[in-house]
Coordinates of C-alpha atoms and ligand atoms in Angstrom, one line a residue:
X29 CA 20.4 66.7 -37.2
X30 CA 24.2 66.9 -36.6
X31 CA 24.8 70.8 -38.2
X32 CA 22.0 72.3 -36.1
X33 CA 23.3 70.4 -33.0
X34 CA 27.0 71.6 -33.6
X35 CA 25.3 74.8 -34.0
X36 CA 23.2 74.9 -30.9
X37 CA 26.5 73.8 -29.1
X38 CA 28.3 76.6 -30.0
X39 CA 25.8 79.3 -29.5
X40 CA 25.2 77.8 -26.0
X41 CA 28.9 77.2 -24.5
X42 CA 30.1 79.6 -23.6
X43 CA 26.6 81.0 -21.8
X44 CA 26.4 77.8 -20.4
X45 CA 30.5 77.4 -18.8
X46 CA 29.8 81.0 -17.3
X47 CA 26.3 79.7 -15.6
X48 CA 27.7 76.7 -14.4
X49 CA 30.4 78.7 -12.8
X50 CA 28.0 81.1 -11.5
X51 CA 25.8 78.4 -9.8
X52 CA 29.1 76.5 -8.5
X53 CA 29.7 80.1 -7.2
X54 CA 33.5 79.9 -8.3
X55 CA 35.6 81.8 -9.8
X56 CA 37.3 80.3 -13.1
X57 CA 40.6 81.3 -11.7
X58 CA 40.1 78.4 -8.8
X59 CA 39.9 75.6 -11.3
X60 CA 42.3 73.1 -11.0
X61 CA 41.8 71.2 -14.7
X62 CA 39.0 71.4 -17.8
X63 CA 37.6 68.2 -18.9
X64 CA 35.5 67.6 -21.9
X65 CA 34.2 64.7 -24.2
X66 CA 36.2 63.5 -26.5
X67 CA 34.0 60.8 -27.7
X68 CA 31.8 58.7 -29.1
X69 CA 29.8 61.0 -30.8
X70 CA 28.8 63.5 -33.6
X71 CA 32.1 65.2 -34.6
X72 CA 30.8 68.5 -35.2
X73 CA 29.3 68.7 -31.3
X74 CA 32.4 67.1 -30.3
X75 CA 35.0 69.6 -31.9
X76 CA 33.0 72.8 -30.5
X77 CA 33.5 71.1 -26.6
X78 CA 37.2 69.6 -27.5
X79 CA 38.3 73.1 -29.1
X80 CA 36.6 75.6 -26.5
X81 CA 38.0 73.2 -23.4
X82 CA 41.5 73.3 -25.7
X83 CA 41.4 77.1 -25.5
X84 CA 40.5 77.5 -21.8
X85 CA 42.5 75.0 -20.5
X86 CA 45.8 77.1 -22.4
X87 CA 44.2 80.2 -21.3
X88 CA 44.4 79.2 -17.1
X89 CA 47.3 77.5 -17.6
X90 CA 45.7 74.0 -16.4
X91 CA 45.7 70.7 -17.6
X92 CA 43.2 69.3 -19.9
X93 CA 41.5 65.9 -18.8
X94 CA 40.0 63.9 -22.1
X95 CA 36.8 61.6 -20.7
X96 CA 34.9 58.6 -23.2
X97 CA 31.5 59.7 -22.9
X98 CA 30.2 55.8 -22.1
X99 CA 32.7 55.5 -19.4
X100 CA 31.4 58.7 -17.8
X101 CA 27.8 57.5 -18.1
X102 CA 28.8 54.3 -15.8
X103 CA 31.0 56.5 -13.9
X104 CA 27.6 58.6 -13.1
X105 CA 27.2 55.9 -9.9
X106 CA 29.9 57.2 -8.2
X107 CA 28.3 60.7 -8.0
X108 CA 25.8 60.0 -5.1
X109 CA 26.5 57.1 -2.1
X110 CA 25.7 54.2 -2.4
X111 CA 29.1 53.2 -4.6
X112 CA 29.1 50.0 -6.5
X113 CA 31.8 47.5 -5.4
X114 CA 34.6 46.6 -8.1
X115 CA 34.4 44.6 -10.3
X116 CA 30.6 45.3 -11.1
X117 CA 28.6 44.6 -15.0
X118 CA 27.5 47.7 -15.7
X119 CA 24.6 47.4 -19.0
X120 CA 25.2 50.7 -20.7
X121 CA 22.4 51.8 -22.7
X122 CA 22.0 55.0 -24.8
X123 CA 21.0 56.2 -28.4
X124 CA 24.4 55.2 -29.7
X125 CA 25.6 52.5 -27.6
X126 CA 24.3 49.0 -26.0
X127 CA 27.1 47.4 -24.3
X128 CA 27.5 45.0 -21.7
X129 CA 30.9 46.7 -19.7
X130 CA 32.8 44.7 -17.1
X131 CA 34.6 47.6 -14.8
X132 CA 37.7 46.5 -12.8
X133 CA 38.0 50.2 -11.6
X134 CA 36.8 53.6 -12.0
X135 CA 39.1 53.1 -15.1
X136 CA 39.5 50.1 -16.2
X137 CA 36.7 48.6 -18.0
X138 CA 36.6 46.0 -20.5
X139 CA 33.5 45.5 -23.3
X140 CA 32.2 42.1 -23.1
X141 CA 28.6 42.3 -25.2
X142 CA 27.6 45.1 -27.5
X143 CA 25.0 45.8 -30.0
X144 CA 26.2 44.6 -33.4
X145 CA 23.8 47.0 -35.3
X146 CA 21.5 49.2 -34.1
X147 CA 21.2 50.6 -30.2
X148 CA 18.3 49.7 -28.1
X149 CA 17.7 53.4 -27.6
X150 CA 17.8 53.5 -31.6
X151 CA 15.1 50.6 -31.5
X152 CA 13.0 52.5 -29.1
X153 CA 13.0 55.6 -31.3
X154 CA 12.8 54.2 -34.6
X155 CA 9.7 52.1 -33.5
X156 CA 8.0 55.0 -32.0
X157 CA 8.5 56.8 -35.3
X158 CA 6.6 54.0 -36.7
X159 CA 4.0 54.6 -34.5
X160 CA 3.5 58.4 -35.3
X161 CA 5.5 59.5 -31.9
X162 CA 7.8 62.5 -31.7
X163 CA 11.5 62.0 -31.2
X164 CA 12.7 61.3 -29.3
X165 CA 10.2 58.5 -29.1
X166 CA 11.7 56.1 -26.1
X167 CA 10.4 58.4 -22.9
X168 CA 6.7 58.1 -24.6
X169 CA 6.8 54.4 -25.3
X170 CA 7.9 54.0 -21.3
X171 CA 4.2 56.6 -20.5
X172 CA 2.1 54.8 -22.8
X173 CA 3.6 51.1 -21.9
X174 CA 2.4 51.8 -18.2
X175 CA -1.4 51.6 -19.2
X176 CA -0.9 48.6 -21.7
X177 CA -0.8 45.2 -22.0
X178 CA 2.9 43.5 -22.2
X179 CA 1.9 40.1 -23.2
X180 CA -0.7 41.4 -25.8
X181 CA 1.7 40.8 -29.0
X182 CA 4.9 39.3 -29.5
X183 CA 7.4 40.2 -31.7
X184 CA 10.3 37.9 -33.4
X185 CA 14.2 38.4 -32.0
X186 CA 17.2 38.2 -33.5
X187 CA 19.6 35.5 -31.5
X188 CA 22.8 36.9 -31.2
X189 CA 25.4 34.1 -30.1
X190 CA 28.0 35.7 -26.5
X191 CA 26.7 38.6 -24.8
X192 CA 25.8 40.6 -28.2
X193 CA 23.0 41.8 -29.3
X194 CA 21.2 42.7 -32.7
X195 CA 18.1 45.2 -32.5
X196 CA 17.9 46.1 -36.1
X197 CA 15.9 42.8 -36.6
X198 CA 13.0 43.5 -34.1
X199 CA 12.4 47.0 -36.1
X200 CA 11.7 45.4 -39.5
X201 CA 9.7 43.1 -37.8
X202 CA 7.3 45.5 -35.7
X203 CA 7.3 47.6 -39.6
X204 CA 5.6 44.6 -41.1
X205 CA 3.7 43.8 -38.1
X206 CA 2.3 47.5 -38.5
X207 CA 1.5 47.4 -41.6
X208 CA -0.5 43.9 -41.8
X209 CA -2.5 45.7 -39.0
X210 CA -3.3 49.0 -41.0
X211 CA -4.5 46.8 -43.5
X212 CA -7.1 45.4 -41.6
X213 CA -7.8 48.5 -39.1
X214 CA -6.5 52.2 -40.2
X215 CA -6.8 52.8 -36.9
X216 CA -5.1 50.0 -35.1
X217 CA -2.4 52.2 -33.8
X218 CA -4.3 54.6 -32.3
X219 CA -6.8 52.1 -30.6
X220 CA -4.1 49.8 -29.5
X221 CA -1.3 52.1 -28.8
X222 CA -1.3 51.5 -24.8
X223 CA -0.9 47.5 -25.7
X224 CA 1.7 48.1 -28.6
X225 CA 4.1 50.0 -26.9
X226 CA 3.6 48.0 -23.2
X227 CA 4.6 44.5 -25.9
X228 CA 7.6 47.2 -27.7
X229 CA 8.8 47.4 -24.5
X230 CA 8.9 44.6 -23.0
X231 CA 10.5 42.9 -25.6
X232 CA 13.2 45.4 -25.5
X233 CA 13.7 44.7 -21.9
X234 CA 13.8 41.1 -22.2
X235 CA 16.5 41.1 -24.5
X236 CA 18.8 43.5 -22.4
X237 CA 18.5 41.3 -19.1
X238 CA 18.8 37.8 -21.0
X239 CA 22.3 38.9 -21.5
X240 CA 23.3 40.8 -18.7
X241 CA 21.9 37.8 -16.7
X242 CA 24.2 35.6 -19.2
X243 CA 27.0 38.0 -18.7
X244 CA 26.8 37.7 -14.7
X245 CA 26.4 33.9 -14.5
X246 CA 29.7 34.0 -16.6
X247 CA 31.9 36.2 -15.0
X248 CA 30.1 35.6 -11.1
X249 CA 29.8 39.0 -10.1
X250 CA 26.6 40.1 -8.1
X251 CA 27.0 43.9 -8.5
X252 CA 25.1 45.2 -11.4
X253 CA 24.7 48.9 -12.8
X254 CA 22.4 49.9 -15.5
X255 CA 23.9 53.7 -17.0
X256 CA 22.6 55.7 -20.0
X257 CA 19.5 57.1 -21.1
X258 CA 17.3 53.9 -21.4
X259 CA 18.5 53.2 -18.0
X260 CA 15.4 55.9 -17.2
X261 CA 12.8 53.1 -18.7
X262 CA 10.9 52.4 -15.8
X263 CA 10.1 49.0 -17.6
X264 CA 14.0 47.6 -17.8
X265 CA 13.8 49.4 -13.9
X266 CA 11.7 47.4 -12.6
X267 CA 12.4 43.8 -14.5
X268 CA 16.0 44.5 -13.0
X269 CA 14.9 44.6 -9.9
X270 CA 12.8 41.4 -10.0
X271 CA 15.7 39.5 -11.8
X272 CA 18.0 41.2 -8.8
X273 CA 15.6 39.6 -6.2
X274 CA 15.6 35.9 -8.4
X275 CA 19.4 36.0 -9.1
X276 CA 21.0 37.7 -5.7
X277 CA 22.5 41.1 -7.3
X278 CA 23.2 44.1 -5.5
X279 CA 21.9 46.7 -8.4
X280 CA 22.3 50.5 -9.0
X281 CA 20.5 52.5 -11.2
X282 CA 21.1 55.9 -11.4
X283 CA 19.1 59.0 -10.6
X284 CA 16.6 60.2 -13.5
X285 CA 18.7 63.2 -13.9
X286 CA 22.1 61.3 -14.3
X287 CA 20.4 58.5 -16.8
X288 CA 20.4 60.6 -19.7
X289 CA 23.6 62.8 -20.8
X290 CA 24.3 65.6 -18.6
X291 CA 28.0 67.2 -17.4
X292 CA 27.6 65.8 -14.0
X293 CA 29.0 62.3 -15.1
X294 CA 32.1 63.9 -17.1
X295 CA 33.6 65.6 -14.5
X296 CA 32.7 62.8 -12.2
X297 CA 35.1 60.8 -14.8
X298 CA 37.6 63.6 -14.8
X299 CA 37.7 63.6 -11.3
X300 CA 39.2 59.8 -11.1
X301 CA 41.3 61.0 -14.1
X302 CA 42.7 64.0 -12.2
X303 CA 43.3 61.2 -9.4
X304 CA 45.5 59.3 -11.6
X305 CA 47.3 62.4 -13.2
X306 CA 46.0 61.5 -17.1
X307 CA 46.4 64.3 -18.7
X308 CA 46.0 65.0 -22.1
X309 CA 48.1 67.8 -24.7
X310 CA 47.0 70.7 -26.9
X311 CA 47.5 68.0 -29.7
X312 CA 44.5 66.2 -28.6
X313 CA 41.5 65.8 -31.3
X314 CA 37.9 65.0 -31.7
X315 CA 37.2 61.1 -31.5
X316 CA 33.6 60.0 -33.0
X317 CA 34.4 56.8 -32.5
X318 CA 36.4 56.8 -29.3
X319 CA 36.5 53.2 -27.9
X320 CA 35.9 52.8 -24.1
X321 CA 39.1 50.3 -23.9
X322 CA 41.6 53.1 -25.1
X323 CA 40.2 55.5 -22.0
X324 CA 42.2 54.3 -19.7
X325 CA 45.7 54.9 -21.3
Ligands
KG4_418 O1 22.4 58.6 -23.0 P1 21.5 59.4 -23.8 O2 20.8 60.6 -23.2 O3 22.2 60.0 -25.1 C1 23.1 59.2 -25.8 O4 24.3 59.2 -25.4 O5 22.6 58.6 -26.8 O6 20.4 58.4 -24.4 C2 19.3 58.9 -25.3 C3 18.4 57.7 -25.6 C4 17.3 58.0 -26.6 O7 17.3 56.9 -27.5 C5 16.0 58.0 -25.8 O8 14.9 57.6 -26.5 C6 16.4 57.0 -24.7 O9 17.7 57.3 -24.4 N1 15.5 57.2 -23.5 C7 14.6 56.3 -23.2 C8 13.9 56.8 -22.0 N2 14.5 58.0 -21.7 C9 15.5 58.2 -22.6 N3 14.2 55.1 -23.7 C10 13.2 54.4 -23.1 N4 12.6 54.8 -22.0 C11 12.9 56.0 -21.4 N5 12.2 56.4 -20.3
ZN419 ZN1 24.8 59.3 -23.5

């Protein structure tokens, strides 16, 4: 609901900027720079952070560092030791976004496979909506997938020819599947939900790691990341780490609490920025769309 979360973000920033300097025990004179997101993302959410870092920024006299929210979520990995080696495949996944990212350096990143409709965090909220479950549905899929079944019902995938992907297909198909059920038993979903969500999921997964294991054959690189909030599925957690052991990667997945978006990971990203001096002016503006290739100039 994009107007109450534009809302909600400016009710809460400027409490939370004065708590987060409170706990960093720092006085906002001491700041060196102000980062915020620029994009992707809802506009409305995104103006309230561009315009209130605008205004501080101006206010200390500082420079004002822009960051691409998807960079900063594989840039999360360099928060905490141990730090992948460059160049690394880094499978971005997040409500918005599904993308396959080949990083040269902390800023230079190319996208090599993406989602060419829906996310696979979209596909794990959608179905769980399906199946009567709250949003946002994905983290109660991964619970009740631990108890269940994975192999207990299969679902049709879309073939995507490169390193794409296509997610919109599996939804339809888990919709009908659904319904033929209900037909049959009104309460199929309830008595099967353990088995439905374990085969949801691991369908999911399967598509993710075909291509990321497609994408590392083809560019021979070893080190692999997983970043953004489905990178918290402990079902794509620990298939990676069996297709780690089968293919030789070195893998990092992040910390729980810098899987799924959190402030940590942008000024991680404007740290490397401030690095390389890329500053941005009072000019800048809101990007909803805000491709990770144009974050590095
Ligand atoms: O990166 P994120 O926090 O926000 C965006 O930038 O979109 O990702 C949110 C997405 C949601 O679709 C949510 O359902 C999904 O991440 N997610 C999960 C899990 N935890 C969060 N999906 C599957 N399993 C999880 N454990
Ligand atoms: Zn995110």
């Amino acid at each position: 609901m994009p107007e109450l979360a534009s809302r909600a973000h400016q009710q809460n920033i400027v409490p939370v900027v004065d708590q987060a300097l409170k706990n960093a025990a720092i006085n906002k004179n001491e700041l060196s720079a102000i980062s915020f997101t620029r994009g992707p993302g809802l506009l409305g959410a995104l103006l309230v952070g561009t315009s209130f870092a605008k205004s501080m920024a101006l206010a200390l006299d500082i420079p004002l560092i822009e960051v691409n929210h998807m960079q900063a979520h594989i840039l999360a990995h360099f928060i905490d030791d141990p730090n992948p080696q460059f160049p690394l495949l880094c499978l971005t996944v997040s409500g918005g976004h599904t993308q396959i990212v080949l990083v040269e350096s902390h800023l230079k990143m190319k996208v090599v496979g993406e989602t060419r409709d829906d996310a696979v965090g979209e596909a794990f909220d959608k179905t769980a909506k399906l199946l009567g479950l709250s949003y946002p549905g994905g983290p109660l899929i991964d619970k009740y997938a631990k108890d269940g079944d994975p192999n207990r019902f299969t679902f049709p995938q879309t073939e995507m020819p490169g390193l794409n992907y296509s997610f919109s297909g599996i939804k339809t198909a888990i919709l009908y599947f659904l319904r033929d059920e209900l037909k049959k038993n009104e309460h199929f979903i309830e008595e099967n939900l353990n088995d439905i969500c374990a085969s949801i999921q691991h369908t999911l997964v399967g598509m993710l790691l075909q291509k990321l294991r497609k994408a590392a054959r083809k560019y021979r690189i070893k080190e692999i990341a997983i970043a953004g909030g489905v990178s918290a599925n402990s079902g794509l957690r620990s298939a990676l780490a069996d297709m780690a052991k089968a293919e030789g990667w070195e893998t990092y997945i992040p910390d729980f609490q810098y899987c799924t978006d959190n402030a940590g990971m942008i000024g991680i990203a404007a740290h490397y920025k401030y690095l390389a001096q890329q500053f941005v002016g009072q000019e800048v503006s809101a990007l909803p769309r805000m491709k990770i290739e144009g974050s590095e100039k």
